[in-house]
XYZ file of C-alpha atoms in Angstrom:
386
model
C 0.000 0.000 0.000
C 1.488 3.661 -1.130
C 2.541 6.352 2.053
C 0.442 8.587 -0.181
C -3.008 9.801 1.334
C -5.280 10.963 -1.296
C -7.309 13.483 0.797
C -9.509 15.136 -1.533
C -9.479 14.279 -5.058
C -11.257 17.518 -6.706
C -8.374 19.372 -4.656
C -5.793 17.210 -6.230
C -7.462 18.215 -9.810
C -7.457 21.870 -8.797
C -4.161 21.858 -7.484
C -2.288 20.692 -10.392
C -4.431 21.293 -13.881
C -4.093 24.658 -15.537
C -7.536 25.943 -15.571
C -8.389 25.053 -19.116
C -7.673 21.231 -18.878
C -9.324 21.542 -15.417
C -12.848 22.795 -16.700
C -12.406 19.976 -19.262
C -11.760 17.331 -16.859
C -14.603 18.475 -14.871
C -16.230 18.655 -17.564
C -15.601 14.661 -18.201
C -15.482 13.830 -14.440
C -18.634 15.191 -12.893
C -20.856 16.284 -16.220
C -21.346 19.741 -15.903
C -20.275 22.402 -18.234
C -20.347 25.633 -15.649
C -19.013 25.878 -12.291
C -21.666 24.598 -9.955
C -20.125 26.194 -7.049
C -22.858 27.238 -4.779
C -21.439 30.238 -2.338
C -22.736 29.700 1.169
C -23.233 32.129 4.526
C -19.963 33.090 6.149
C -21.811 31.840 9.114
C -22.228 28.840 8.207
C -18.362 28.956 6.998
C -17.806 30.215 10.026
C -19.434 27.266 12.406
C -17.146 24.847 10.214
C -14.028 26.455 10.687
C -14.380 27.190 14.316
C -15.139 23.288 14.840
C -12.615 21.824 12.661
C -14.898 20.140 9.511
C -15.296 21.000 6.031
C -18.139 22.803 4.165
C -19.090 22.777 0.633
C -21.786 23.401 -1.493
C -22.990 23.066 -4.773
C -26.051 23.890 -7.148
C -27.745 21.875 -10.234
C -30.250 23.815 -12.178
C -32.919 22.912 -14.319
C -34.687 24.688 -17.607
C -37.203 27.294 -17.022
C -40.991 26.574 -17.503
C -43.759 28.240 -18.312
C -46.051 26.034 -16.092
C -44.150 25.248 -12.697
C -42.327 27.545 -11.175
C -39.010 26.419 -10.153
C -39.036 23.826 -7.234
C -35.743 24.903 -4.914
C -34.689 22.394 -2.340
C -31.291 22.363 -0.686
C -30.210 19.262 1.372
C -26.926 18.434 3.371
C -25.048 15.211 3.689
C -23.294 15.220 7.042
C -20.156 12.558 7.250
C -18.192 12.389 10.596
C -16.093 10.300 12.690
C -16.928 8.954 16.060
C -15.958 11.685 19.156
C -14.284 9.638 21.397
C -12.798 6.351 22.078
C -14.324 2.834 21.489
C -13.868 2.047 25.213
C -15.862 5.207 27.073
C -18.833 4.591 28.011
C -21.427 4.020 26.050
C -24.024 7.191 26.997
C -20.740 9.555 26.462
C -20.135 8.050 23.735
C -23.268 9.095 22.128
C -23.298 11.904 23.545
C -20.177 13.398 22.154
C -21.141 12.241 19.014
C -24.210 14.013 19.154
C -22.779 17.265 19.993
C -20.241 17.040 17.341
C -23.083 16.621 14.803
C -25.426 19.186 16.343
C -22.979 21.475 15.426
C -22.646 20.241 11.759
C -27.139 20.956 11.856
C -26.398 24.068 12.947
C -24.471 25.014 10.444
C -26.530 23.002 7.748
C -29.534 25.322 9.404
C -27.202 28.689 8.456
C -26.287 27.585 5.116
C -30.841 27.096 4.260
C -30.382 23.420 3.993
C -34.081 22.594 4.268
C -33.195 18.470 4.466
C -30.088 16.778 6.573
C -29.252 13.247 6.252
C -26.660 11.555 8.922
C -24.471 9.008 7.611
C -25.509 5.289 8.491
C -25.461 4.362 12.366
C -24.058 7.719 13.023
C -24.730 7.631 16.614
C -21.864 4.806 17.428
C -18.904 3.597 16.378
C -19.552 0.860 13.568
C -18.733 -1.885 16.256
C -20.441 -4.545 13.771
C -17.520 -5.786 12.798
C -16.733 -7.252 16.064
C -19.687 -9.535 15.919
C -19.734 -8.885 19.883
C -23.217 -8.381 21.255
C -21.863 -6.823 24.239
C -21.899 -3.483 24.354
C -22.636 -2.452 21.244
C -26.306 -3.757 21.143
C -27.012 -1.239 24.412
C -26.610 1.761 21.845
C -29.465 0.564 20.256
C -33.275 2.836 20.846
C -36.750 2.876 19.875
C -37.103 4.633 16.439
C -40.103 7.174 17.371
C -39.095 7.996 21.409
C -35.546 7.115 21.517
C -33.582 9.585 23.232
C -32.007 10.624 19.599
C -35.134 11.591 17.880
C -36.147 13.616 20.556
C -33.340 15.266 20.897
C -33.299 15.788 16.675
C -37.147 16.833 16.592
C -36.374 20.025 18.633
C -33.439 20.785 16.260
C -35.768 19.922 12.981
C -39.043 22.006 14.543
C -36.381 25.224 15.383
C -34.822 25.054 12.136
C -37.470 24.168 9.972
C -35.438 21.068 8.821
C -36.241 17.493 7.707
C -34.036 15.290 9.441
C -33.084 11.636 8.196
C -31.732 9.741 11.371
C -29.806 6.173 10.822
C -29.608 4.587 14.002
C -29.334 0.754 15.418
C -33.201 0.690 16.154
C -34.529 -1.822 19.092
C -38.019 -2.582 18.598
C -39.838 -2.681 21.850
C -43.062 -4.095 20.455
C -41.738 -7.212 18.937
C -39.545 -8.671 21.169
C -37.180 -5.915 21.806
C -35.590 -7.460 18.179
C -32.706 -5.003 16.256
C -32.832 -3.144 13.046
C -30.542 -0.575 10.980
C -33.111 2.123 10.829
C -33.642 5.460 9.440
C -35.752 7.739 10.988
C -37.738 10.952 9.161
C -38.569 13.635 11.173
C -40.669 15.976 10.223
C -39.508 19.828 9.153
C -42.494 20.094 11.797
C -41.020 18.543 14.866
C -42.922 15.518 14.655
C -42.158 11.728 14.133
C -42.729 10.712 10.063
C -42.081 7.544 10.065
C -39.065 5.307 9.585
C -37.000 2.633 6.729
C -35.493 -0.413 7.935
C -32.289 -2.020 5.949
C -33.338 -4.402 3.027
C -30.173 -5.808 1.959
C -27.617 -6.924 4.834
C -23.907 -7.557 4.125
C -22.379 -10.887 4.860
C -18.594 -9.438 3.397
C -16.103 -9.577 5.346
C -16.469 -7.514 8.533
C -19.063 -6.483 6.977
C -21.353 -9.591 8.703
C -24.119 -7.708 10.326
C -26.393 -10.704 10.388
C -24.993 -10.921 13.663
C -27.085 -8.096 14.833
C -30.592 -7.535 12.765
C -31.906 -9.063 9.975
C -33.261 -7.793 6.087
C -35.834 -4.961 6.594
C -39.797 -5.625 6.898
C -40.649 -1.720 5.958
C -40.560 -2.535 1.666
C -39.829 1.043 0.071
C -41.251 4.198 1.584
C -41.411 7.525 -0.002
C -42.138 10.134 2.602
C -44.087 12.704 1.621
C -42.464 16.409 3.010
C -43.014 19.859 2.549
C -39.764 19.780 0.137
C -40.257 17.127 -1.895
C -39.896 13.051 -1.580
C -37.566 11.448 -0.413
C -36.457 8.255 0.464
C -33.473 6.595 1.967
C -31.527 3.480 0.817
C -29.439 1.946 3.606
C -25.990 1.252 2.836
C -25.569 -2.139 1.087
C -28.532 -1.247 -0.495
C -27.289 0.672 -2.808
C -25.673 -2.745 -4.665
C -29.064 -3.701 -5.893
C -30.463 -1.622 -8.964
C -33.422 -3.505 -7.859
C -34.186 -1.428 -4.657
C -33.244 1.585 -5.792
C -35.496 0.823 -8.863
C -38.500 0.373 -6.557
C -37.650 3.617 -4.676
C -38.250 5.392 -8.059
C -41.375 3.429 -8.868
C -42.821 4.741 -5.140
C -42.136 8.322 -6.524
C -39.403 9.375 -5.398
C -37.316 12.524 -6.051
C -34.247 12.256 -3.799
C -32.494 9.244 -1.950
C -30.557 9.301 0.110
C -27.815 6.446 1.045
C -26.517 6.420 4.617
C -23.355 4.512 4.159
C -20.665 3.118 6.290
C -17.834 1.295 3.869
C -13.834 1.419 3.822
C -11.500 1.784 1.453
C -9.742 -1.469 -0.622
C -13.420 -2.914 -0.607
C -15.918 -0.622 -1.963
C -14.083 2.652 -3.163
C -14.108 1.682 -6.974
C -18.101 0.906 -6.896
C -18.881 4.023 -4.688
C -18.531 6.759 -7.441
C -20.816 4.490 -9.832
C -23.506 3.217 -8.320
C -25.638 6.239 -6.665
C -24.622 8.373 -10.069
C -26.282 5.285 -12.219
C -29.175 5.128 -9.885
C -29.761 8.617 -9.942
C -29.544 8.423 -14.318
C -31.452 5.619 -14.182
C -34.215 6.532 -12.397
C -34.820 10.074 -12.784
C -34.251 11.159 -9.189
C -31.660 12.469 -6.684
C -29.389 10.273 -4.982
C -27.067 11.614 -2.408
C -24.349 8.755 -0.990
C -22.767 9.558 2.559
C -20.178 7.860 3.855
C -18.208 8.255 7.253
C -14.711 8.847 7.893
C -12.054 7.876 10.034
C -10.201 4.280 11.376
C -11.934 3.157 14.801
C -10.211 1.152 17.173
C -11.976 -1.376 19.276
C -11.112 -3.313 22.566
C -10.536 -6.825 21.762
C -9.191 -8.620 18.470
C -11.535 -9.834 16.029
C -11.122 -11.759 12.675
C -12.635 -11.512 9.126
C -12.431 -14.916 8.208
C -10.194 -14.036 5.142
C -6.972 -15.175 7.136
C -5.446 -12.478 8.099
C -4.202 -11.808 11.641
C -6.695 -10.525 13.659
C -6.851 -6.956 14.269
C -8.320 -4.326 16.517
C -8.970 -1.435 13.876
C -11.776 -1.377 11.540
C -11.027 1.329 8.232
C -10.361 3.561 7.157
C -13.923 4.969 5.782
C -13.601 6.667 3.113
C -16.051 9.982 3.393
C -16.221 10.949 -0.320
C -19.689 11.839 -0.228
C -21.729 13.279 -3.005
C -24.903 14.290 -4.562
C -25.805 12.577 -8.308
C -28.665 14.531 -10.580
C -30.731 12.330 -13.175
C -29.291 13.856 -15.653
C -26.307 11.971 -14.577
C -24.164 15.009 -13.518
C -22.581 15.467 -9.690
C -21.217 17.427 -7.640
C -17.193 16.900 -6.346
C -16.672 14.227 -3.120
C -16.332 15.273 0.441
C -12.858 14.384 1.703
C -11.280 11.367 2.320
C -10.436 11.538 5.921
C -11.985 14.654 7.393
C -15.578 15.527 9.106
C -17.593 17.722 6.288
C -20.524 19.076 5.610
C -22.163 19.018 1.614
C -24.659 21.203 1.134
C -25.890 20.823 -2.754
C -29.179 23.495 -4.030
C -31.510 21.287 -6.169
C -34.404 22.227 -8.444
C -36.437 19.007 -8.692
C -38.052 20.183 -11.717
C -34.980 18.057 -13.102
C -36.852 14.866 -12.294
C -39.550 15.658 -14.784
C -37.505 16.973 -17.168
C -35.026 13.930 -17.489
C -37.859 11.695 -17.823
C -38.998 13.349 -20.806
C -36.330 13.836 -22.468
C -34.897 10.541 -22.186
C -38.192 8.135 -21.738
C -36.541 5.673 -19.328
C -39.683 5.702 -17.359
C -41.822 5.842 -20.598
C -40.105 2.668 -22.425
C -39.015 0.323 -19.142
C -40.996 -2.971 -19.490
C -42.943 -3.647 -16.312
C -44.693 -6.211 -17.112
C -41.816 -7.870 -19.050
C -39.274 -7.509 -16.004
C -42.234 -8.822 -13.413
C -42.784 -11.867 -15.378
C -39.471 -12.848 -15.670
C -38.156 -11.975 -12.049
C -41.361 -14.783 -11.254
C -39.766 -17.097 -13.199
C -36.264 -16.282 -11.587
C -37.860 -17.273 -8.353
C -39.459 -20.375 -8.529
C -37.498 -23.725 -7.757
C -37.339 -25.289 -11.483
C -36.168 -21.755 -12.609
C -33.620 -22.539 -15.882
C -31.990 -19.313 -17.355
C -32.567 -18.330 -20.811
C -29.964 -19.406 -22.474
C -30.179 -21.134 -26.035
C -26.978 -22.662 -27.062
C -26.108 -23.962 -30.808
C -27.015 -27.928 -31.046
């Protein structure tokens, strides 16, 4: 492995391209033709420089019409690492967590973000690699009175904010069972609803059968006073499938609360939000966390290697993808940031006519086969020369 640290790769581009190559190369690299820079608050600047994280933001734009007027959202992807160590305990944990990231909201609330989305699990170190139940199953909480979304509904009633919350939910009303959970709150104050995971890694460390199971919640769009959105835990985002059926619900942004480290996913994680977001007409904004977390006894991957008590580095490197298939630059690498990206959803509408993916996709077609796929005699299609 290279001593070189790639921190922030539209940095690197800046840094060393003349300006005309580096419009083209943007140009290639994140398909937009103009700057997209979107200048934010100096307080909001202000917040992020005074508590050591990064801000940016960014704009897409969309045609002018004569019959809608423009639809103006702004959102913010918050990606952090954990406060303190793996070995405090486990309220303080949280707790410093929390008020590193109710700093980040604040700031999100100066620059107009109208949306926030935390990355997945944010309120713990991802201890699922461990596979130890105890005590890493204690930060789990009830999804609409846990001590986290009350303490995010005041925040999302004073700021006039939708907040999407991923945290390790416990279920007291079915046997106290565990689920990776996000939680909508309303720009209102009030309790929306919640997503559960639908697709659950068994990579690696990655093994989180260990604690919950696949989701039982199918593919909500909530319904808010800035648009639809939806959310697409993590793993998720490997099946074109789910994020298919997030489209078909109607929605306009999803969001993708991520937790994944480099020399595993890095090479899929530029692709596959950016060709969900083409593909179906919508939004997608991928959030990943950052830093290497260090936890108090060994564990193994089963891939033979010597067992280890560090689980990353994660990657950051968020981003938001348009349908149109353009997006804005990553996050960092390795530090705490805050993206703040201005969208007019009147792109959704647009895309889909000017492309037809929605108009010429085959339904019917796709559901027929997909039965087939599932039953027990199921034989591919194949037809070979005889």
């Amino acid at each position: 492995m290279s001593a070189f640290e790639l921190k922030n790769l539209n940095e690197c581009l800046e840094k060393h391209l003349p300006a005309d190559e580096l419009r083209e190369v943007k140009r290639i690299l994140y398909g937009v033709e103009e700057d997209q820079t979107l200048e934010l608050p100096a307080s909001a600047k202000d917040i992020a420089q005074e508590n050591g994280f990064d801000i940016k933001g960014y704009r897409f734009t969309a045609r002018e019409e004569q019959t809608r007027k423009r639809r103006i959202v702004r959102v913010g992807a918050i990606q952090n690492s954990i406060a303190i160590p793996t070995t405090a305990p486990i309220e303080k944990q949280r707790e410093a967590i929390w008020n590193k990231v109710k700093t980040m909201i604040k700031a999100a609330a100066e620059a107009g973000c109208n949306i926030i989305c935390t990355q997945e699990a944010w309120t713990m170190p991802f201890a699922f690699c461990t596979r130890e139940k105890f005590p890493w199953c204690e930060f789990a909480e009830e999804a609409e009175n846990g001590p986290t979304t009350k303490m995010l509904a005041e925040l999302a009633k004073a700021y006039n904010m939708v907040i999407i919350s991923s945290i390790l939910e416990r279920d007291i009303d079915h046997g106290e069972t565990i689920w990776n959970t996000a939680v909508v709150i309303s720009n209102s104050g009030r309790y929306l609803g919640k997503h559960r995971k639908n697709h659950i890694p068994r990579v690696g460390d990655f093994n989180e059968s260990t604690y919950y199971m696949e989701g039982d919640t199918g593919h909500p769009v909530f319904e808010t006073e800035f648009g639809r959105l939806a959310i697409n835990i993590c793993y998720g985002r490997h099946h074109p499938q789910n994020w298919m059926m997030f489209g078909l619900n109607g929605a306009e942004i999803v969001f993708n609360p991520s937790a994944t480290i480099g020399r595993l996913s890095e090479p899929l994680w530029s692709i596959e939000a950016r060709n969900a977001a083409i593909a179906n007409s919508y939004f997608t904004v991928p959030i990943n966390r950052v830093g290497t977390e260090e936890f108090p006894h060994e564990y193994t991957s089963g891939d033979g290697k010597k067992a280890h008590k560090e689980f990353g580095p994660f990657y950051g490197s968020s981003y938001v993808a348009a349908p149109d298939g353009s997006r804005t630059p990553s996050l960092s690498r390795n530090r705490d940031g805050l993206l703040v990206a201005e969208l007019d959803l009147n792109l959704c509408r647009q895309v889909k006519d000017f492309w037809g993916f929605r108009m010429t996709q085959r339904l019917p077609l796709y559901a027929e086969s997909f039965q087939k796929a599932s039953e027990q005699g199921f034989k591919p299609q194949i037809i070979k020369e005889t």
